[in-house]
Coordinates of C-alpha atoms in Angstrom, one line a residue:
G271 CA 0.0 0.0 0.0
W272 CA 2.8 2.4 0.7
K273 CA 4.0 2.1 -2.9
D274 CA 0.8 3.7 -4.2
A275 CA 1.2 6.6 -1.7
I276 CA 4.4 7.9 -3.3
N277 CA 3.7 11.4 -4.7
T278 CA 4.6 11.9 -8.3
T279 CA 4.1 14.8 -10.7
I280 CA 2.8 13.9 -14.2
I281 CA 2.7 16.2 -17.1
N282 CA 1.8 15.4 -20.7
F283 CA 3.1 18.2 -22.8
N284 CA 0.5 18.8 -25.5
N285 CA 0.0 15.0 -25.7
E286 CA 3.5 14.8 -27.3
E287 CA 5.9 14.2 -24.4
M288 CA 5.5 12.8 -20.9
Q289 CA 7.4 14.0 -17.8
I290 CA 7.3 12.0 -14.6
T291 CA 9.1 13.4 -11.5
W292 CA 9.4 12.3 -7.9
A293 CA 11.0 13.6 -4.7
T294 CA 14.0 11.4 -4.6
G295 CA 15.6 13.0 -1.5
E296 CA 12.5 12.2 0.6
L297 CA 11.5 8.9 -0.9
F298 CA 14.8 7.3 -1.8
P299 CA 17.6 9.0 0.1
N300 CA 21.1 8.1 -1.0
E301 CA 19.7 5.7 -3.6
N302 CA 19.7 5.9 -7.3
V303 CA 16.5 4.3 -8.6
S304 CA 15.5 3.2 -12.1
F305 CA 12.3 4.0 -14.1
F306 CA 10.3 1.9 -16.5
Y307 CA 7.1 2.7 -18.5
T308 CA 4.7 1.2 -21.0
F309 CA 1.6 2.2 -23.1
D310 CA 0.6 -1.4 -23.7
E311 CA -2.5 -2.9 -22.1
G312 CA -3.3 -6.4 -21.0
K313 CA -0.9 -9.2 -20.2
R314 CA 1.5 -8.5 -23.1
K315 CA 3.1 -5.4 -21.6
V316 CA 6.5 -4.5 -22.8
W317 CA 8.4 -2.3 -20.3
K318 CA 10.7 0.3 -21.6
P319 CA 13.6 1.7 -19.5
C320 CA 14.0 5.5 -19.3
T321 CA 16.6 6.9 -21.6
T322 CA 16.4 10.5 -20.4
Y323 CA 16.6 11.0 -16.7
L324 CA 16.2 14.3 -14.7
L325 CA 18.7 14.6 -11.9
D326 CA 18.6 16.1 -8.4
Q327 CA 21.9 16.3 -6.7
D328 CA 23.3 13.6 -9.0
Y329 CA 20.3 11.2 -8.2
N330 CA 17.6 10.3 -10.7
S331 CA 14.5 12.3 -9.9
G332 CA 12.4 12.1 -13.1
C333 CA 12.1 10.8 -16.7
L334 CA 11.2 12.3 -20.1
F335 CA 9.8 10.0 -22.8
K336 CA 7.5 10.2 -25.8
T337 CA 3.7 10.0 -25.5
E338 CA 2.5 6.9 -27.3
G339 CA -1.1 6.4 -26.2
P340 CA -3.9 7.3 -23.8
T341 CA -3.1 4.7 -21.2
L342 CA 0.2 4.7 -19.3
A343 CA 1.8 2.4 -16.7
I344 CA 4.9 3.4 -14.8
S345 CA 7.3 1.5 -12.5
I346 CA 10.1 2.8 -10.2
R347 CA 12.6 0.1 -9.2
N348 CA 15.9 -0.2 -7.4
S349 CA 19.1 0.6 -9.2
N350 CA 19.5 -2.8 -11.0
G351 CA 15.7 -3.1 -11.7
S352 CA 15.3 -6.3 -9.7
E353 CA 12.9 -4.9 -7.1
E354 CA 9.8 -2.6 -7.8
L355 CA 9.5 0.3 -5.4
F356 CA 6.5 2.1 -6.9
S357 CA 4.0 1.5 -9.7
K358 CA 1.0 3.3 -11.1
K359 CA -1.4 3.2 -14.0
L360 CA -3.1 6.3 -15.4
K361 CA -4.8 8.0 -18.3
S362 CA -2.2 10.2 -20.1
D363 CA -5.0 12.4 -21.6
F364 CA -5.9 13.7 -18.1
Y365 CA -2.5 15.3 -17.6
I366 CA -2.2 17.4 -20.7
K367 CA -0.6 20.7 -20.5
P368 CA -1.4 22.7 -23.7
S369 CA 1.3 24.5 -25.7
R370 CA 1.4 28.3 -26.0
P371 CA -1.2 29.9 -28.4
E372 CA 0.1 30.2 -31.9
N373 CA -0.2 33.1 -34.3
V374 CA -1.9 35.5 -31.9
T375 CA -3.5 38.5 -33.6
F376 CA -5.0 41.7 -32.2
F377 CA -7.9 43.5 -33.9
W378 CA -8.7 47.0 -32.7
K379 CA -12.0 48.9 -33.3
E380 CA -12.3 52.1 -31.4
D381 CA -12.3 51.1 -27.7
T382 CA -12.8 47.3 -28.4
V383 CA -10.0 44.8 -28.9
T384 CA -10.5 41.2 -30.2
V385 CA -7.6 38.7 -29.6
S386 CA -7.5 35.3 -31.4
C387 CA -5.1 32.5 -32.2
N388 CA -4.8 29.3 -34.2
K389 CA -7.2 26.5 -33.2
P390 CA -5.4 23.3 -32.1
K391 CA -6.0 20.2 -34.2
K392 CA -7.0 18.0 -31.3
A393 CA -9.6 18.4 -28.5
A394 CA -10.0 22.2 -29.0
W395 CA -13.3 22.0 -27.1
C396 CA -11.3 21.1 -23.9
L397 CA -9.4 24.4 -24.1
R398 CA -10.2 27.9 -22.9
F399 CA -8.6 31.0 -24.3
E400 CA -7.5 33.4 -21.5
L401 CA -6.6 37.1 -22.0
Q402 CA -5.0 39.3 -19.4
Y403 CA -4.2 43.0 -19.7
K404 CA -3.3 46.0 -17.6
S405 CA -2.4 49.6 -18.2
K406 CA 0.6 51.4 -16.8
F407 CA -1.6 52.8 -14.1
D408 CA -2.8 49.3 -12.9
E409 CA -1.0 47.1 -10.4
E410 CA -2.9 43.9 -11.1
W411 CA -3.9 42.1 -14.3
Q412 CA -7.5 42.1 -15.6
S413 CA -8.5 38.7 -16.9
R414 CA -11.1 37.6 -19.5
T415 CA -11.7 33.9 -20.6
S416 CA -13.6 32.6 -23.6
K417 CA -13.9 29.5 -25.8
C418 CA -10.9 28.7 -27.9
C419 CA -9.7 30.5 -29.7
S420 CA -11.0 34.2 -29.6
V421 CA -11.7 36.6 -26.8
G422 CA -12.9 40.3 -27.0
E423 CA -13.0 43.1 -24.5
Q424 CA -14.1 46.8 -24.7
G425 CA -13.6 50.0 -22.7
F426 CA -9.9 50.6 -23.5
D427 CA -8.7 54.2 -23.2
P428 CA -6.9 55.3 -26.4
R429 CA -4.7 57.6 -24.3
K430 CA -3.3 54.7 -22.2
C431 CA -0.7 52.1 -23.0
Y432 CA -1.8 48.5 -22.2
S433 CA 0.2 45.2 -21.7
F434 CA -1.4 42.0 -23.1
R435 CA -0.7 38.4 -22.6
V436 CA -2.7 35.2 -23.6
R437 CA -2.6 31.5 -22.8
L438 CA -4.7 28.3 -23.2
R439 CA -6.2 26.5 -20.2
R440 CA -7.3 22.9 -20.0
L441 CA -10.8 22.3 -18.6
V442 CA -11.1 20.6 -15.2
P443 CA -12.6 18.0 -14.5
Y444 CA -14.0 17.2 -17.9
C445 CA -10.7 16.9 -19.7
N446 CA -8.0 17.1 -17.0
V447 CA -7.6 15.9 -13.4
V448 CA -5.0 18.6 -12.9
N449 CA -5.6 22.3 -13.8
Y450 CA -2.8 22.8 -16.4
S451 CA -2.5 25.9 -18.5
S452 CA 0.0 26.7 -21.2
D453 CA 2.8 29.1 -20.6
W454 CA 2.0 32.8 -21.3
E455 CA 2.6 34.0 -24.8
A456 CA 5.1 36.8 -25.1
E457 CA 3.8 40.0 -23.6
T458 CA 2.9 42.7 -26.1
F459 CA 2.2 46.5 -25.6
W460 CA -0.5 48.4 -27.4
M461 CA -1.8 52.0 -27.4
N462 CA -4.8 53.0 -29.4
G463 CA -4.3 50.1 -31.9
T464 CA -0.6 50.7 -32.3
L465 CA 2.0 48.1 -31.3
L466 CA 4.8 49.4 -29.1
D467 CA 8.1 48.0 -27.9
S468 CA 7.1 48.8 -24.3
C469 CA 4.9 51.1 -22.4
D470 CA 8.0 53.0 -21.3
D471 CA 8.2 54.2 -24.9
D472 CA 4.9 56.0 -24.4
I473 CA 6.2 57.7 -21.2
T474 CA 9.4 58.6 -23.0
S475 CA 7.6 60.0 -26.1
Q476 CA 5.4 62.1 -23.9
S477 CA 8.4 63.3 -21.9
N478 CA 10.3 64.1 -25.1
T479 CA 7.3 66.0 -26.4
V480 CA 7.0 68.1 -23.2
I481 CA 10.8 68.7 -23.3
V482 CA 10.7 69.8 -26.9
L483 CA 7.7 72.1 -26.4
S484 CA 9.3 73.6 -23.2
C485 CA 12.6 74.3 -25.0
S486 CA 10.8 75.8 -28.0
L487 CA 8.8 78.1 -25.8
A488 CA 11.9 79.1 -23.8
V489 CA 13.8 79.9 -27.0
L490 CA 10.9 82.0 -28.3
L491 CA 10.6 83.8 -25.0
M492 CA 14.3 84.6 -25.0
M493 CA 14.2 85.8 -28.6
L494 CA 11.3 88.1 -27.7
I495 CA 13.1 89.5 -24.6
L496 CA 16.3 90.1 -26.6
L497 CA 14.3 91.9 -29.3
I498 CA 12.6 94.2 -26.8
L499 CA 16.0 94.9 -25.1
L500 CA 17.6 95.6 -28.5
C501 CA 14.9 98.1 -29.4
K502 CA 15.2 99.8 -26.0
W503 CA 19.0 99.9 -26.3
Q504 CA 18.8 101.5 -29.7
R505 CA 16.5 104.2 -28.4
L506 CA 18.7 104.8 -25.4
Q507 CA 21.8 104.9 -27.5
M508 CA 20.1 107.4 -29.9
S509 CA 19.1 109.6 -27.0
V510 CA 22.3 109.5 -25.0
L511 CA 24.8 109.1 -27.9
P512 CA 23.3 110.6 -31.0
A513 CA 24.8 109.5 -34.3
I514 CA 27.5 111.7 -35.8
P515 CA 26.9 112.2 -39.5
D516 CA 29.6 111.0 -41.8
P517 CA 30.8 113.9 -44.0
K518 CA 31.6 111.4 -46.7
Y519 CA 27.8 111.1 -47.4
L520 CA 26.8 114.7 -46.7
F521 CA 29.6 116.0 -49.0
S522 CA 29.8 113.2 -51.4
D523 CA 30.6 115.5 -54.4
L524 CA 33.5 117.0 -52.4
F525 CA 35.2 113.6 -52.1
N526 CA 34.0 112.0 -55.3
D527 CA 34.3 114.9 -57.8
H528 CA 37.1 117.0 -56.2
N529 CA 39.1 114.4 -54.3
G530 CA 38.7 116.3 -51.0
N531 CA 39.9 119.7 -52.5
L532 CA 37.9 122.1 -50.3
Q533 CA 38.9 125.3 -52.2
E534 CA 38.0 123.8 -55.6
W535 CA 34.7 122.6 -54.2
L536 CA 33.9 126.0 -52.6
D537 CA 34.7 127.9 -55.9
K538 CA 32.4 125.6 -57.8
N539 CA 29.5 125.8 -55.3
D540 CA 29.6 129.6 -54.6
H541 CA 27.0 130.4 -57.2
V542 CA 24.8 127.5 -56.0
M543 CA 25.0 128.7 -52.4
L544 CA 24.3 132.3 -53.5
Q545 CA 21.3 131.3 -55.6
T546 CA 19.9 129.2 -52.8
K547 CA 20.3 132.0 -50.3
L548 CA 18.5 134.4 -52.7
E549 CA 15.7 132.0 -53.1
Y550 CA 15.2 131.9 -49.3
E551 CA 15.6 135.7 -48.8
E552 CA 13.7 137.1 -51.8
P553 CA 10.3 136.6 -50.2
E554 CA 11.6 138.4 -47.1
S555 CA 12.9 141.3 -49.3
I556 CA 9.5 141.5 -51.1
T557 CA 7.7 141.6 -47.8
E558 CA 10.0 144.3 -46.4
A559 CA 9.6 146.3 -49.6
E560 CA 5.9 146.2 -49.4
S561 CA 6.1 147.3 -45.8
Q562 CA 8.3 150.2 -46.7
Q563 CA 5.9 151.3 -49.4
E564 CA 3.0 151.4 -47.0
D565 CA 5.2 153.3 -44.5
G566 CA 6.1 155.8 -47.3
K567 CA 2.5 156.4 -48.1
N568 CA 1.7 157.0 -44.5
S569 CA 4.6 159.3 -44.1
D570 CA 3.4 161.4 -47.1
K571 CA 0.1 162.0 -45.4
Q572 CA 1.5 162.7 -42.0
G573 CA 4.7 164.4 -43.0
P574 CA 3.6 168.1 -42.8
L575 CA 2.0 167.6 -39.5
E576 CA 5.1 165.9 -38.0
K577 CA 7.4 168.6 -39.3
I578 CA 5.2 171.3 -37.8
F579 CA 5.0 169.4 -34.6
T580 CA 8.7 168.7 -34.6
F581 CA 9.9 172.2 -35.3
S582 CA 7.5 173.8 -32.9
G583 CA 8.7 171.5 -30.2
A584 CA 12.4 172.2 -31.2
A585 CA 11.9 175.9 -30.7
E586 CA 10.7 175.5 -27.2
N587 CA 13.4 173.0 -26.2
N588 CA 17.2 173.3 -26.4
D589 CA 19.2 172.6 -29.5
G590 CA 20.3 169.0 -28.5
K591 CA 16.8 167.9 -28.2
A592 CA 15.9 169.4 -31.5
A593 CA 18.8 167.7 -33.2
E594 CA 17.7 164.4 -31.8
I595 CA 14.1 164.8 -33.0
A596 CA 15.3 165.9 -36.4
C597 CA 17.2 162.6 -36.8
L598 CA 13.8 160.8 -36.6
I599 CA 12.4 162.6 -39.6
P600 CA 12.3 160.2 -42.6
T601 CA 14.5 161.0 -45.6
P602 CA 13.4 161.0 -49.2
N603 CA 12.6 157.6 -50.5
T604 CA 14.3 155.9 -53.5
M605 CA 13.2 153.1 -55.7
T606 CA 15.5 150.1 -56.4
S607 CA 14.9 147.4 -58.9
F608 CA 16.3 143.8 -58.6
A609 CA 15.5 140.7 -60.5
G610 CA 12.3 142.2 -61.8
F611 CA 11.2 143.4 -58.3
H612 CA 10.9 147.1 -57.3
I613 CA 12.1 147.8 -53.7
L614 CA 11.3 151.1 -52.0
R615 CA 14.1 152.2 -49.6
N616 CA 15.5 155.3 -47.8
D617 CA 19.0 156.4 -47.2
D618 CA 19.4 154.6 -43.9
M619 CA 18.3 151.1 -45.0
Y620 CA 20.1 148.4 -46.9
V621 CA 19.2 145.2 -48.7
M622 CA 21.2 142.1 -48.0
L623 CA 21.8 139.8 -51.0

């Protein structure tokens, strides 16, 4: 009875390869046992020795062999095989561990994703397709299970990056006596229907975008500040240090036509300066002439009275006073013509040309 109580671990990898292991340190300390198996039934059993042993501290602790049928019988014996230490008969189909899903595809439509894989050739009805996912803000996986071999889920935020992984599970107790699942398929990362290398890429891309925008704004702000300071500096410079005109441009003909010869340039430009001066002063002369003409007319009307008044006053006062009053009496007027203009003047006025 104690032989049947030995604990063993039996795994049938996708109904292709069997693995039987036992705790050799506890069951058979310091003893190297041998393993035999057969898929035959009835009295005509042919026992096959294990060719591939699994070792634990240099002692046999398991065996790998090919799956050849649904019914399996195993036997653990002493080192030379003469004495049987443990034996067991089992259904290999009840210990199947499925392989990873093959050709996994993701189909995105707005906030819904559908994941599918290739359907196994044998006993697909015994399998369940499991999907797990989480965003970079989640600590635990969210799980969804469906019939083999497609599962869908909705409610995904297009602004978040999600990690996905899938596997196949064997139904218990209808198909397996042990709850075996396949290994997880390689984890993938998605964001709004786009496959990424990792969710860190999303964080990095957002960080890079923020950095680029910040740098651009900083550069634009610095350029604006420099432009304002430049304008203010130019105004300050013009008010404090006004620009000194370059004589080279003000007197370009002096340097270009006369090679800097000032006397030659003055001789040539005397008539130009005189003409310019006359153009500016002629209106003043005309105005002054008209004023003198009006004064002359007024003096003609008031002359006799002024003379009578002046001389009568001179007789009453001393000679010095009379002489001083006599100087104020206007002298005869004369008419002068210049450039087609008639100018009325007296002896004590002059005309500047």
